[in-house]
XYZ file of C-alpha atoms in Angstrom:
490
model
C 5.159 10.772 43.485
C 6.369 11.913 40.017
C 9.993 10.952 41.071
C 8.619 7.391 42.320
C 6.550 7.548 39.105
C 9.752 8.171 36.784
C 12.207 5.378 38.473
C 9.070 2.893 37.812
C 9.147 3.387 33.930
C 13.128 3.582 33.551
C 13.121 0.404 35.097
C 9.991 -0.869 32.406
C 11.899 0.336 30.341
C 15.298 -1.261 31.141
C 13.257 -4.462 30.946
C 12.054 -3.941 27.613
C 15.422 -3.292 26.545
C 16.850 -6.446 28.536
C 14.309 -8.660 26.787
C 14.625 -7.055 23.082
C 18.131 -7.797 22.873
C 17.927 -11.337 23.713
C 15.715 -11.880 21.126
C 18.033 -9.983 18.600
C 20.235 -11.745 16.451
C 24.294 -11.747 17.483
C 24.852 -9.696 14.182
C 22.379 -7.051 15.306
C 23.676 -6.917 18.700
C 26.898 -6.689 17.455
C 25.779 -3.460 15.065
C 23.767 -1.564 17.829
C 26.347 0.550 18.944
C 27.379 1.152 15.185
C 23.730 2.282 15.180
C 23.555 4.372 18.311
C 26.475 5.776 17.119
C 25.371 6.689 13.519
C 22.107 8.277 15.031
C 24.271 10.370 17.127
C 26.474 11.953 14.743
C 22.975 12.554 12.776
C 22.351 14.719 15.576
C 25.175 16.798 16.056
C 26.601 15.146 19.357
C 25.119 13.489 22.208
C 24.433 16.853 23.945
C 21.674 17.266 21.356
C 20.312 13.843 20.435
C 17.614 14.411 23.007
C 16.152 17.599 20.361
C 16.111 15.013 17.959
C 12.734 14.081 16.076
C 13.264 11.209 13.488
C 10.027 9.904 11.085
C 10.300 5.899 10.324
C 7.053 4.797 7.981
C 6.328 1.552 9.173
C 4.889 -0.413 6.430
C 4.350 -3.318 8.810
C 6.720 -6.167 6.193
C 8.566 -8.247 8.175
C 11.949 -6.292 7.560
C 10.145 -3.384 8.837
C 9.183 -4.613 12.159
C 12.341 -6.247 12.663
C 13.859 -2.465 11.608
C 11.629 -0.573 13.972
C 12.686 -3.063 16.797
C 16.136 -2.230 16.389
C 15.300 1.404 16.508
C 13.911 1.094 19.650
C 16.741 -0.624 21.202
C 18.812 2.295 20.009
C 16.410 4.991 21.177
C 16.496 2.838 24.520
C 20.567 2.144 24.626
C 21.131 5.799 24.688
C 18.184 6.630 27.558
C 20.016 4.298 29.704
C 23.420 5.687 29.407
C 22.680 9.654 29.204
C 20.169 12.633 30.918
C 17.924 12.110 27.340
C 17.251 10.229 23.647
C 15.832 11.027 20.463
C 11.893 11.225 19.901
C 10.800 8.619 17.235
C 7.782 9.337 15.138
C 5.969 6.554 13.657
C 3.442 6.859 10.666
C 1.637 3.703 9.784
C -0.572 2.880 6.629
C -4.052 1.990 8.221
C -7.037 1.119 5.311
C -9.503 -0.717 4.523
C -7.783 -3.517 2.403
C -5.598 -4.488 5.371
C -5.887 -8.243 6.485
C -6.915 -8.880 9.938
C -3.174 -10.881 10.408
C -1.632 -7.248 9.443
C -3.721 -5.290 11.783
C -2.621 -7.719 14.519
C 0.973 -7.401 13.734
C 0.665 -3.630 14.104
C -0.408 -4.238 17.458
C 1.680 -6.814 18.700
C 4.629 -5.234 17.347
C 3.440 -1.649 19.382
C 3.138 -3.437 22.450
C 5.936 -5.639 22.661
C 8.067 -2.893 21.976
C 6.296 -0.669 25.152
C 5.275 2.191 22.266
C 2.007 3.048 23.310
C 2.786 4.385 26.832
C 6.534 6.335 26.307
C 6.278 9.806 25.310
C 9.068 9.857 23.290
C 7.449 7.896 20.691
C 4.138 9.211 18.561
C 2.277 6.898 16.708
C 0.368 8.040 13.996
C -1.794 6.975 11.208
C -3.502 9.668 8.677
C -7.393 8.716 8.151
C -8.781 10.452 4.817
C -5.653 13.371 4.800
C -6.355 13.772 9.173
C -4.127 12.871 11.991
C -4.637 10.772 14.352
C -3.174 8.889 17.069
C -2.813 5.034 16.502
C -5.638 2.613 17.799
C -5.849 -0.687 16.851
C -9.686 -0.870 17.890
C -10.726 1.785 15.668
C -11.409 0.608 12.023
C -10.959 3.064 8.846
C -13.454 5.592 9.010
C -16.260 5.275 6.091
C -14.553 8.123 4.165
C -11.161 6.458 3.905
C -13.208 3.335 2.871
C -15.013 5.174 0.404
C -11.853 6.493 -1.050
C -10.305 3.421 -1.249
C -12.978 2.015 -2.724
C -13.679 4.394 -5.640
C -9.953 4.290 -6.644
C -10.012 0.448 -6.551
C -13.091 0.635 -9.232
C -11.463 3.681 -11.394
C -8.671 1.807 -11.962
C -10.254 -1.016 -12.955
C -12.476 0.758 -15.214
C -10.305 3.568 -16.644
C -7.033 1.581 -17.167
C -7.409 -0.793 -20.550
C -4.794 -3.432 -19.192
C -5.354 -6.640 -17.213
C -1.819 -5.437 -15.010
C -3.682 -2.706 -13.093
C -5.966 -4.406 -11.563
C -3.211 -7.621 -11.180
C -1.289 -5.125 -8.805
C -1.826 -1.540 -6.559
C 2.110 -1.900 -5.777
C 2.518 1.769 -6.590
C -0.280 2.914 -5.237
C 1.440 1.328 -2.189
C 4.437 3.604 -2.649
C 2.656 6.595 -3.523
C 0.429 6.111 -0.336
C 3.464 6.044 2.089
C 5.682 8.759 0.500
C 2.275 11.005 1.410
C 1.890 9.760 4.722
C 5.254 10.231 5.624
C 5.051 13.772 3.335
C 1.798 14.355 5.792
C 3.544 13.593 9.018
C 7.474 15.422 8.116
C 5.162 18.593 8.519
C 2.961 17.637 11.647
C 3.311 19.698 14.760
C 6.682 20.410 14.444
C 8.123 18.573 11.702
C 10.910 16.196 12.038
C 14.398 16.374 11.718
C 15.432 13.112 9.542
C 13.682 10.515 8.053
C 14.890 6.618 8.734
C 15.360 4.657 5.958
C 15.730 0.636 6.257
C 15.924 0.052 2.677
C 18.463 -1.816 1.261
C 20.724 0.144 -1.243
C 19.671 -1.666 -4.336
C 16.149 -0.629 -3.345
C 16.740 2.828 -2.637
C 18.170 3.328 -5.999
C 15.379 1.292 -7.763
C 12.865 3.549 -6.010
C 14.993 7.123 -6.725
C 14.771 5.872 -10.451
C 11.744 5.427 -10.685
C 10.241 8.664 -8.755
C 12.561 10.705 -11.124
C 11.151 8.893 -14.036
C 7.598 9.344 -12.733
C 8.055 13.109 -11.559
C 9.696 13.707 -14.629
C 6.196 12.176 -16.815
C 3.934 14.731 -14.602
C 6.322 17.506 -15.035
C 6.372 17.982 -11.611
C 11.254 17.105 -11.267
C 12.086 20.241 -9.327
C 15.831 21.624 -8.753
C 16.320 19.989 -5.864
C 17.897 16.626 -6.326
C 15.879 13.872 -5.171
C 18.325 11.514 -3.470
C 19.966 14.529 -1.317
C 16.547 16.182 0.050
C 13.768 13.911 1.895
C 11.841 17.029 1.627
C 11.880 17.236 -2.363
C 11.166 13.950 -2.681
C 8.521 13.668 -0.144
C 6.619 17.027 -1.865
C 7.353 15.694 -5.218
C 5.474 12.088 -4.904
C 2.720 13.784 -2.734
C 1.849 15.723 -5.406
C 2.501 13.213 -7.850
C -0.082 11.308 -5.789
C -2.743 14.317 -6.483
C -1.841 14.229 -10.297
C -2.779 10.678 -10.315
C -5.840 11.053 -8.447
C -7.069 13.824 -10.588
C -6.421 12.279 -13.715
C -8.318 8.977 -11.998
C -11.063 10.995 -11.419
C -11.114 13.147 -15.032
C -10.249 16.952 -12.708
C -8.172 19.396 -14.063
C -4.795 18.812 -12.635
C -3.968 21.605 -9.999
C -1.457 23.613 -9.439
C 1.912 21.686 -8.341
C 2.422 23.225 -4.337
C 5.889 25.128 -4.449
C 8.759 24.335 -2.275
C 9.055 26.896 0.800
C 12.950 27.770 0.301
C 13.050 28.690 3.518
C 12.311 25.237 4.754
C 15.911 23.186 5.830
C 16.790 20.129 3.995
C 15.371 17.118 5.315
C 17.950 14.407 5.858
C 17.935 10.635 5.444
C 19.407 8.548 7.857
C 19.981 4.939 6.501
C 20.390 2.312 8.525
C 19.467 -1.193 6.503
C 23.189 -2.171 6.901
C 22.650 -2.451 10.559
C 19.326 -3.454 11.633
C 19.201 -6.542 8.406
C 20.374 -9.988 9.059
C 19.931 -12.026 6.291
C 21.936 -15.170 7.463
C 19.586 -15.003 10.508
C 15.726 -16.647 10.055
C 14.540 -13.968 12.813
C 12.465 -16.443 14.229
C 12.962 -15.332 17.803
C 12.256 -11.561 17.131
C 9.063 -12.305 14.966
C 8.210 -14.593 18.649
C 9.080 -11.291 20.730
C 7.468 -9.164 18.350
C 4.039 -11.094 18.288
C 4.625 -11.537 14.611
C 3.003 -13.840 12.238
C 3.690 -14.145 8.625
C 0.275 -13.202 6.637
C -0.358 -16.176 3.898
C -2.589 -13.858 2.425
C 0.382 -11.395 1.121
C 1.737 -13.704 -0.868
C 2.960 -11.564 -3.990
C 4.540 -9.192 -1.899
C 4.203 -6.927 1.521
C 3.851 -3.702 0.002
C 1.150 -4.610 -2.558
C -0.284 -1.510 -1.795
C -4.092 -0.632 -0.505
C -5.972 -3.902 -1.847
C -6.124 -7.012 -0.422
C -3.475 -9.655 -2.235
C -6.123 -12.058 -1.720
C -8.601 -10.021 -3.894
C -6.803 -9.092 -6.299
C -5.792 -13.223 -7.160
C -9.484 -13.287 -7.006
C -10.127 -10.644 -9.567
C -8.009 -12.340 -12.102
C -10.046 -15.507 -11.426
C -13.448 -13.621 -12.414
C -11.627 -12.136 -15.518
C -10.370 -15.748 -16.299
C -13.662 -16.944 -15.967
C -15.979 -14.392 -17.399
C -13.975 -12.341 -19.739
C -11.376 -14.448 -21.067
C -13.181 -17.676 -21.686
C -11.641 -20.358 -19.371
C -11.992 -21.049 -15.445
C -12.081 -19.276 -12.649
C -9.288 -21.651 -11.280
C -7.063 -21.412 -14.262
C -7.179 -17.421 -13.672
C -5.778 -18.512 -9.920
C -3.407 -20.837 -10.998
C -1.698 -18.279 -13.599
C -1.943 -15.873 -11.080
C 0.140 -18.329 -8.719
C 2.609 -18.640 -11.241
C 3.322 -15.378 -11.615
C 3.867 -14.927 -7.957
C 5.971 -17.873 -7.890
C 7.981 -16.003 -10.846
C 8.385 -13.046 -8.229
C 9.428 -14.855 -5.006
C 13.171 -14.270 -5.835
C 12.938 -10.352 -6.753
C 10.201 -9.532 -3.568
C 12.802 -11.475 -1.058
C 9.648 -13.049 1.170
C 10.301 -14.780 3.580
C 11.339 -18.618 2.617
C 8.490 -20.256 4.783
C 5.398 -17.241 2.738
C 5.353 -18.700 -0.452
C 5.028 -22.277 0.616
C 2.761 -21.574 3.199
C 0.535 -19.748 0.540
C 0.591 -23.135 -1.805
C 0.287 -25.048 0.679
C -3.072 -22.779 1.514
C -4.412 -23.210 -1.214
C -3.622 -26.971 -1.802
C -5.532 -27.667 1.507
C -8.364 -25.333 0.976
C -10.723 -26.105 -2.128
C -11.192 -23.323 -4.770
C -14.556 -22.550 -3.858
C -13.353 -21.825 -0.074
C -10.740 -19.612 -1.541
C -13.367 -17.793 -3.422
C -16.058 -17.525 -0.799
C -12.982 -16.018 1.755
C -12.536 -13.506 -1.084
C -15.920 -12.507 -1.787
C -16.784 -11.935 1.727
C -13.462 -10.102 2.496
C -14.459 -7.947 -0.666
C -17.964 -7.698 0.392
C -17.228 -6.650 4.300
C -14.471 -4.046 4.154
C -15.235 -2.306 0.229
C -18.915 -3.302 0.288
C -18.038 -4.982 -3.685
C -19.924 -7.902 -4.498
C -19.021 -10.277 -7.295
C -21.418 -8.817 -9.606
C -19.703 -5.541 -8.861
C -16.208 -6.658 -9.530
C -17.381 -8.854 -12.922
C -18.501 -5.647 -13.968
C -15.270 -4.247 -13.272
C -13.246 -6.672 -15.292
C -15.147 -5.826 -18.327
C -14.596 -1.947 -18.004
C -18.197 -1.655 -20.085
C -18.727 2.134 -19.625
C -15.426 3.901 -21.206
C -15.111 5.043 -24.904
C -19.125 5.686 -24.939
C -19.464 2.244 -23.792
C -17.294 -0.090 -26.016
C -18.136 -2.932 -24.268
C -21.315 -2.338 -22.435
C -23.228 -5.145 -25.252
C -20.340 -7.516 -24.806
C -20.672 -7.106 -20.662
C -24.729 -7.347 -20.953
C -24.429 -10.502 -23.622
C -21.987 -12.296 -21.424
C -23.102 -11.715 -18.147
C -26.795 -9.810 -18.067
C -28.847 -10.952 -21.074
C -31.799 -9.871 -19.575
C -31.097 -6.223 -20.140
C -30.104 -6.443 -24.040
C -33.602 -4.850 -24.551
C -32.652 -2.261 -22.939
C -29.515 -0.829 -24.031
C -30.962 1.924 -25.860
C -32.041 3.605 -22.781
C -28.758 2.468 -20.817
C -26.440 4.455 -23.596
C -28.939 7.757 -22.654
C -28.455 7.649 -18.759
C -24.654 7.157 -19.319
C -24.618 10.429 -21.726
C -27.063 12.313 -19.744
C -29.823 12.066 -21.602
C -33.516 11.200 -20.001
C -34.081 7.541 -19.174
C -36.049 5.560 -16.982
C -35.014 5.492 -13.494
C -34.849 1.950 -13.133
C -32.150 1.575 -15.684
C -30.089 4.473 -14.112
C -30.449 2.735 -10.908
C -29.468 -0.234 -12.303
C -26.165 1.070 -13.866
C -25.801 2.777 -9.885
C -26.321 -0.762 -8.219
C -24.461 -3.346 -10.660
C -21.094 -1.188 -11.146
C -20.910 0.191 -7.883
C -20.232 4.144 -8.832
C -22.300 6.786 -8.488
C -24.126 7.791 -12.113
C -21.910 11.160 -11.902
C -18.501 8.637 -12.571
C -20.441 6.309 -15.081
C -20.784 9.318 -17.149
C -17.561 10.453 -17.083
C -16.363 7.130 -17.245
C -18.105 6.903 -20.736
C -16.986 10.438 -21.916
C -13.426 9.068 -22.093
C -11.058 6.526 -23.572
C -9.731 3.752 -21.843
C -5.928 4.826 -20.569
C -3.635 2.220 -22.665
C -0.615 4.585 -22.175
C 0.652 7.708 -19.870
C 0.851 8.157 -16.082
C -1.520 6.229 -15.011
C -0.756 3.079 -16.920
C 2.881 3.528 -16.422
C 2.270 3.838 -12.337
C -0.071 1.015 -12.330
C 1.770 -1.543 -14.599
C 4.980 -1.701 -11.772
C 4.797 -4.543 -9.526
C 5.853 -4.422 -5.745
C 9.755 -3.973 -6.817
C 9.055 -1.311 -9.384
C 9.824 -3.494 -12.080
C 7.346 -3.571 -15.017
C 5.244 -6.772 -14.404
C 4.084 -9.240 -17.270
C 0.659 -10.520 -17.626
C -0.219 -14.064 -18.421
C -2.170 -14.883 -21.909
C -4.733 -16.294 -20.124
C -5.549 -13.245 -18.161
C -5.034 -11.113 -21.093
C -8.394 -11.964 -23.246
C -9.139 -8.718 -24.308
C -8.157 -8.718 -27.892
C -10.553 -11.956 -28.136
C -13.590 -10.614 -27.286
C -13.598 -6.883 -28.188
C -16.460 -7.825 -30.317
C -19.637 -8.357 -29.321
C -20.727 -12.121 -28.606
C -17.126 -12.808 -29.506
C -15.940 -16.144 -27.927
């Protein structure tokens, strides 16, 4: 039976591999064996590609899925022509922010490519730091939302510059480097990690770890671009330096480097798998995939929603910076438009986002966005207005500008609202009320007002990259700040 068994899924998975390379283009046909071949030597021969264990972080972009399908017409080219092939480990980001579109993709990608059922593949996703095997059906657990959540409304809070809430790009980064840092060590480790990034962007992102490891103080010996390992270790606890300094915790100790640990290698492989003269259209129709109008600034944006953070510079547009919640959108559009040619979207994303938002009013737009905000971060609008004004920091610099602009009603109160943020007696409706209308427990309000807003540092200069780790520029419009720092200011 488990002969009969055996002959059932070679042939499965003969037809997968039939069917995938008809939908490939003729250049990636033609660089298959070139990749077979590369992945070999990687291993030390064909008598010991079947040992091999290689990590690809799928960050579900279209070059990504059209990367990972490649892969698995490699890992299934060699099956069919010797006794075994490598074992592909797949880590995958799965959070709150996602859009449903995304989530699909995932999905439709998985199956299409026969993933779910071969045992040479594992398919992983890390939910608040655990493991755990990929399900479509199962949503982020409340934890992970929670996370997300309070990180979203730090930054917004903490940071004194309209670019860190225009942009979680690398957070993005710093979220994948851990889950792939997470899964290089899981039960068994893995021997190489794949790389499908184009040279130019490979450099772009060694720069800018060193730069940003090199800020922390946490640049070992090791050289970055030679050692997977180093750099994984370096930007997961570069991730943990942020967090803490998020948070106000004393930064802990940076983890050493176990010298006893081999090198991790990278095995890059954009040169084959990337067709840029090809549209892809048949692969995306294989793969199940649809291009997501709501990513429209770029696919690795990082944890929050595109769509909400366009809507977050509408609110500051409209309550903080004295014009319209529809200018903030249409600056906001510009600026993407300004980043089409560095992202490298797809041709038909861009216009399909204008042409979105041409054929859907404003007020649509904005009810899609609350809602979206609303269902998977449990934010309301009041929540997030209070977030554009960052009222709490530097013993509440702008808590009378936030209360004349936008809560009048509680002027008379402000006494007792400066005592509950310095932990002083007050009623407990007004504590309450600081709970309910910023959306952070009273415990982060008060450190929130202990310290300054962050207008410089690691946390700025993380926040303030956009998707290609280029610093990003901020329209006047959504700027405002200098305008209104005083109170009733107009």
């Amino acid at each position: 039976m488990g002969s009969i068994h055996e002959q059932a899924m070679q042939y499965i998975y003969q037809q997968v591999l039939q069917r995938l390379l008809e939908h490939l283009s003729q250049a990636q046909r033609a660089s298959l064996q070139l990749l077979v071949q590369r992945l070999i030597v990687s291993a030390g021969g064909i008598e010991r590609v079947r040992g091999m264990r290689l990590l690809f972080v799928f960050d579900a972009s279209r070059s990504s899925t059209h990367a990972l399908a490649c892969l698995r017409a490699a890992q299934l080219s060699i099956a069919a022509r010797s006794p075994g092939t490598f074992q592909l480990r797949i880590v995958t980001a799965w959070q709150a922010g996602m859009s449903a579109t995304t989530r699909a993709n995932l999905d439709g990608s998985f199956s299409a490519l026969f993933l779910y059922d071969d045992p040479r593949i594992e398919l992983l996703v890390f939910d608040d730091q655990q493991p755990l095997p990929f399900d479509s059906r199962r949503l982020p657990s409340l934890d992970q939302q929670q996370a997300e959540r309070q990180e979203w409304l730090l930054c917004g809070h903490v940071l004194d510059d309209p670019r860190a809430t225009v942009n979680f790009a690398s957070h993005g980064y710093l979220h994948l480097a851990e889950l792939a840092y997470l899964a290089s060590y899981w039960e068994g480790g893995v021997d190489a990690v794949i790389s499908a990034d184009t040279l130019s962007d490979r450099k772009r992102f060694l720069a800018w770890s060193r730069r940003a490891l090199r800020q922390a103080r946490l640049l070992g010996a090791r050289p970055l671009h030679a050692c997977a390992s180093t750099l994984l270790q370096g930007l997961s606890g570069l991730r943990r330096c942020y967090l803490d300094q998020l948070h106000g915790r004393l930064q802990g100790q940076a983890q050493e480097m176990d010298p006893s640990r081999p090198a991790l290698r990278f095995v890059t492989i954009d040169d084959l798998v990337s067709d840029r003269d090809s549209p892809g259209e048949r692969l995306d129709g294989f793969l199940g995939y649809r291009v997501d109008d709501q990513v429209f600034s770029s696919p690795r944006t990082g944890m929050a929603n595109p769509m909400l953070l366009a809507h977050l510079q509408g609110l500051r547009a409209e309550f903080l910076c004295s014009s319209s919640y529809v200018e903030g959108m249409e600056d906001h559009l510009c600026q993407v438009r300004s980043l089409e040619p560095r992202n490298r979207l797809p041709a038909t994303l861009p216009a399909a986002a204008r042409e979105r938002w041409q054929r859907d009013s404003w007020k649509q737009w904005r009810a899609e966005a609350s809602a979206f905000a609303l269902k998977h971060y449990g934010l309301s609008d009041t929540q997030l207005v209070c977030l554009v004004f960052s009222p709490f920091v530097a013993q509440g610099r702008r808590l009378e500008l936030f209360l004349n602009r936008c809560h009048p009603g509680m002027l008379v109160a402000l006494p007792y609202l400066h005592k509950a943020l310095r932990g002083e007696p007050a009623p407990e409706p007004v504590a309450q009320w600081l709970v309910d209308i910023s959306g952070l427990s009273l415990t982060h309000l008060r450190t929130l007002y202990r310290r300054e807003a962050v207008a410089e540092g690691l946390l700025l200069g993380l926040q303030c990259r956009g998707a290609d780790l280029r610093h990003l520029q901020v329209h006047a419009s959504t700027q405002g700040l200098a305008r209104v720092e005083q109170p009733g200011a107009r």
